Coordinates of C-alpha atoms and ligand atoms in Angstrom, one line a residue:
X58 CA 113.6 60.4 72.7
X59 CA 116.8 59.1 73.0
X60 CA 119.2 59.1 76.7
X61 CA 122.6 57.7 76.2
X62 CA 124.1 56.1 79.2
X63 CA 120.4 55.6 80.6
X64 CA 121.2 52.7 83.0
X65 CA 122.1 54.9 86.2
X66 CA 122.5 58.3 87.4
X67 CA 120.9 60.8 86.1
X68 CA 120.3 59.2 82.9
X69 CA 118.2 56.6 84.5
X70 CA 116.4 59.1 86.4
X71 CA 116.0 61.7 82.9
X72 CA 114.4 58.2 81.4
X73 CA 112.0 57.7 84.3
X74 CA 110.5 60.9 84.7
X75 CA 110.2 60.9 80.4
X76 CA 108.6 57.9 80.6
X77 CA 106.6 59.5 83.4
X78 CA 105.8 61.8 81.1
X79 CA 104.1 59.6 78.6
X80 CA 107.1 59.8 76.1
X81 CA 108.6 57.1 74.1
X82 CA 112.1 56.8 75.7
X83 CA 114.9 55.0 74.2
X84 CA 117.3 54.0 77.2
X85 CA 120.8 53.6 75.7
X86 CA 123.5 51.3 77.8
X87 CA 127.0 50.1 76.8
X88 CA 126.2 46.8 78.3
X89 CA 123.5 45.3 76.8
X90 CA 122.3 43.7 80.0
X91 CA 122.2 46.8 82.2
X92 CA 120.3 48.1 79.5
X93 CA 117.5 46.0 79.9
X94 CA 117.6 45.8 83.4
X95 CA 117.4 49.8 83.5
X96 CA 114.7 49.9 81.0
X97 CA 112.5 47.6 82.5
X98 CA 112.5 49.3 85.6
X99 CA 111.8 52.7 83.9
X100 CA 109.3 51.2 81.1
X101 CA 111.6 52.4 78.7
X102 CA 113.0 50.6 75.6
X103 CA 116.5 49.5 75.8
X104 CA 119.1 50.2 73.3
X105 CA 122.4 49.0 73.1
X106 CA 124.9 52.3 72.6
X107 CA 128.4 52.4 73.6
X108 CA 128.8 56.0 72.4
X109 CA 132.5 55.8 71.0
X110 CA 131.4 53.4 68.8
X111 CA 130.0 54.3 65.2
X112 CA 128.6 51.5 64.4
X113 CA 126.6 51.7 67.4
X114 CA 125.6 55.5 66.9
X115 CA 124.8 53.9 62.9
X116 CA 122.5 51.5 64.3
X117 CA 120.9 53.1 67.0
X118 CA 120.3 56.0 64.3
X119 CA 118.9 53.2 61.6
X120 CA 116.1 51.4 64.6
X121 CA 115.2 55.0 65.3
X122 CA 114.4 55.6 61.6
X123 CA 112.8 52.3 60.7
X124 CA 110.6 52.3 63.9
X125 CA 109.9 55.4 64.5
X126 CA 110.9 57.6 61.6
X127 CA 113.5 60.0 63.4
X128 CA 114.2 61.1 66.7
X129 CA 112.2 64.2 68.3
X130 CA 114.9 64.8 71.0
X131 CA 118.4 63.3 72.2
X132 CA 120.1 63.3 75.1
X133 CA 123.7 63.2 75.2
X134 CA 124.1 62.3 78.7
X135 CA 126.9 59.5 78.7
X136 CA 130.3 60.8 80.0
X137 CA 133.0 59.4 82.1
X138 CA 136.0 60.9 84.4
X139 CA 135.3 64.3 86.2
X140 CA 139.0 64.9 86.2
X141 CA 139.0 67.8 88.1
X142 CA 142.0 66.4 89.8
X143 CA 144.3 67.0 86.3
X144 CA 146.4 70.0 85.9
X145 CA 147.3 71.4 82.1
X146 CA 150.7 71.1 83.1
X147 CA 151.0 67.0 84.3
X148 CA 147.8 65.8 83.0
X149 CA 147.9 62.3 81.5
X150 CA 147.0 62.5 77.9
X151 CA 145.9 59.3 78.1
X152 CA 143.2 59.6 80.6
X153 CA 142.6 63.1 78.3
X154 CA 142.2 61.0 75.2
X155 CA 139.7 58.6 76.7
X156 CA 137.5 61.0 78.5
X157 CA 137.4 63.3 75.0
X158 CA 136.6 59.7 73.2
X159 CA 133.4 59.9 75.3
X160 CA 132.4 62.9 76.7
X161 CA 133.4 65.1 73.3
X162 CA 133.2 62.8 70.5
X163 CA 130.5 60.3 71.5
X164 CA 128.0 63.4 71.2
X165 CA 129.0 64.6 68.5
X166 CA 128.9 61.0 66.7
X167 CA 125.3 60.5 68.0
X168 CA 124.2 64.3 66.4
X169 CA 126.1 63.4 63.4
X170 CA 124.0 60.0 63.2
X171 CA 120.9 61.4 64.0
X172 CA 120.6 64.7 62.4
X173 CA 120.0 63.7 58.9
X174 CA 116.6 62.3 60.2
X175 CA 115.8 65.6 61.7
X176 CA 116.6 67.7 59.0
X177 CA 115.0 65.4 56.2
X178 CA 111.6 65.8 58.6
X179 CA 112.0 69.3 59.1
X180 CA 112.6 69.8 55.1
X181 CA 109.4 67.8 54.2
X182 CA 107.3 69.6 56.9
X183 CA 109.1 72.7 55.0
X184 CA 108.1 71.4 51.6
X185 CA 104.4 69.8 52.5
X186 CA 103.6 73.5 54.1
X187 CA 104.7 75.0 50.4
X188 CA 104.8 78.6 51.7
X189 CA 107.4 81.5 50.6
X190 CA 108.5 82.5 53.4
X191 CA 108.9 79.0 55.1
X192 CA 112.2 79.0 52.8
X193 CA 114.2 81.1 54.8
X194 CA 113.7 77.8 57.8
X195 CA 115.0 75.2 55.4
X196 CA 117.8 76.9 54.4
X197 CA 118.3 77.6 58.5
X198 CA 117.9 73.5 58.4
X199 CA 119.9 72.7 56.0
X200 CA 123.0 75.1 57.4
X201 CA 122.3 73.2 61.2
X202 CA 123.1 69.9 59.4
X203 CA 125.9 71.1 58.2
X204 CA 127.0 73.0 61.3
X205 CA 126.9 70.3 64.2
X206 CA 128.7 72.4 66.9
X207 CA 125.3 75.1 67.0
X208 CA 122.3 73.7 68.9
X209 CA 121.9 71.0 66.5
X210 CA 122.1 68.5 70.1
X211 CA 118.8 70.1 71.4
Ligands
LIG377 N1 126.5 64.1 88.9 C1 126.8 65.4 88.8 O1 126.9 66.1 89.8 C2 126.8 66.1 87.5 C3 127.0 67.5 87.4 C4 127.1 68.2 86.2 C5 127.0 67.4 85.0 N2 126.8 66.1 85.1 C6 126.7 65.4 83.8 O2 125.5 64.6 83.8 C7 125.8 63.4 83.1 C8 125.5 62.2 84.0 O3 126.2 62.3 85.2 P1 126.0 61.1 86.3 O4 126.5 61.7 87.6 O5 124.7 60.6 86.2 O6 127.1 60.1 85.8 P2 127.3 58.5 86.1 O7 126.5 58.2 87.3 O8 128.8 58.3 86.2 O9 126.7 57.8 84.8 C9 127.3 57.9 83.6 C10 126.5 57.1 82.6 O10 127.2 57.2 81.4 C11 127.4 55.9 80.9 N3 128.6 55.8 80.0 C12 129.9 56.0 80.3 N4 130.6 55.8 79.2 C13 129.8 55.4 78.2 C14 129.9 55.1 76.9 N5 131.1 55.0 76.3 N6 128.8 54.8 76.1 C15 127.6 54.8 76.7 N7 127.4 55.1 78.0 C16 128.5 55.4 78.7 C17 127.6 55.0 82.1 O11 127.4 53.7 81.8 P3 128.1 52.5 82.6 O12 127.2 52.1 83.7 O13 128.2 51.4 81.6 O14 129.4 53.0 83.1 C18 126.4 55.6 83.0 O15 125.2 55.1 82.6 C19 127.3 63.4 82.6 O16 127.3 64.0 81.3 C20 127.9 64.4 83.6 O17 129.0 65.0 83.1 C21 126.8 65.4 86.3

C-alpha cells in the first residue's frame, strides 16, 4: 500500500493504523527526511514522493514493481490549500494553478504510474484462471487503464 504525503495529518495516521493492521505500507514524503522520520515512527517504509513530480511518481512506481511486484492499494492523500476563502470571480489563478498541480494532477500522475502494474496483474490472474467468461473482466481491465478518471484510484 501506498499513502502519499504520509508524514502528518491524516496521512500519517492512515499509515499507522495500516501498519497496525499488518500491511506493508509505503509512507510517501516530499522531504526525504520527514519521510523517514514519519515512517519510523509508524514502522512504515519511507518513500520519497513529491506528487507533482513524474519522475518521482516513475520511480516510486518502478521500487513498487521491482520489490513488490505492484501495488494492491494507493492512497492519494497529499493535497495542499483548502481555499475556501477564493471566490470564482477574484480568485488568484495562481494560487488555482498550484493547488490543481497537487491536489488534481499529482493523483492522477500517481494512477497513471501505477495502474499499468495493476492491470498487467489483474490480466495474468485473468489469463492463469483460463476461463470463458473471465474475458468479459479483462476487457473491464483493460478499459479502467485506459479510463483513469473511473475508480481506477481505489
Ligand atoms: N483535515 C480535514 O478536515 C480534511 C477534510 C476533508 C478532506 N481532507 C483531505 O485529507 C487529506 C489530508 O488532509 P490533512 O488535513 O491531513 O492535510 P495536512 O495535514 O495539510 O497534510 C497534507 C500532507 O500532504 C503533503 N503534501 C502536500 N503537498 C505535497 C506534494 N506536492 N507531494 C507530496 N506530499 C505533499 C504534506 O507534506 P508536507 O509536510 O511536506 O507539507 C502533508 O504530509 C487531504 O487530501 C485533504 O484534502 C482533509
Amino acid at each position: 500500500m501506498l499513502v502519499s504525503g504520509g508524514n502528518r495529518g491524516i496521512g500519517r495516521e492512515v499509515c499507522r493504523q495500516l501498519v497496525a493492521r499488518g500491511d506493508e505500507v509505503l509512507l510517501g514524503a516530499r522531504a526525504p527526511e520527514k519521510a523517514a522520520e514519519a515512517a519510523r515512527e509508524v514502522g512504515a517504509v519511507p518513500v520519497v514522493l513529491d506528487v507533482t513530480s513524474d519522475a518521482d511518481a516513475r520511480r516510486v512506481a518502478d521500487e513498487v514493481e521491482s520489490r513488490y511486484g505492484r501495488l494492491d492499494v494507493l492512497v492519494n492523500n497529499a493535497a495542499i490549500t483548502y481555499d475556501t476563502w477564493q471566490r470564482t470571480a477574484t480568485a488568484d489563478l495562481d494560487v488555482v494553478r498550484g493547488a490543481a498541480e497537487t491536489n488534481l494532477y499529482g493523483p492522477w500522475r500517481l494512477v497513471q504510474a501505477v495502474l499499468p502494474q495493476r492491470a498487467s496483474a489483474d490480466r495474468e490472474r485473468v489469463e492463469r484462471g483460463g476461463a470463458v467468461g473471465e474475458h468479459a473482466r479483462l476487457h473491464a481491465v483493460e478499459d479502467r487503464a485506459e479510463r483513469p478518471d473511473t475508480d481506477a484510484g481505489r
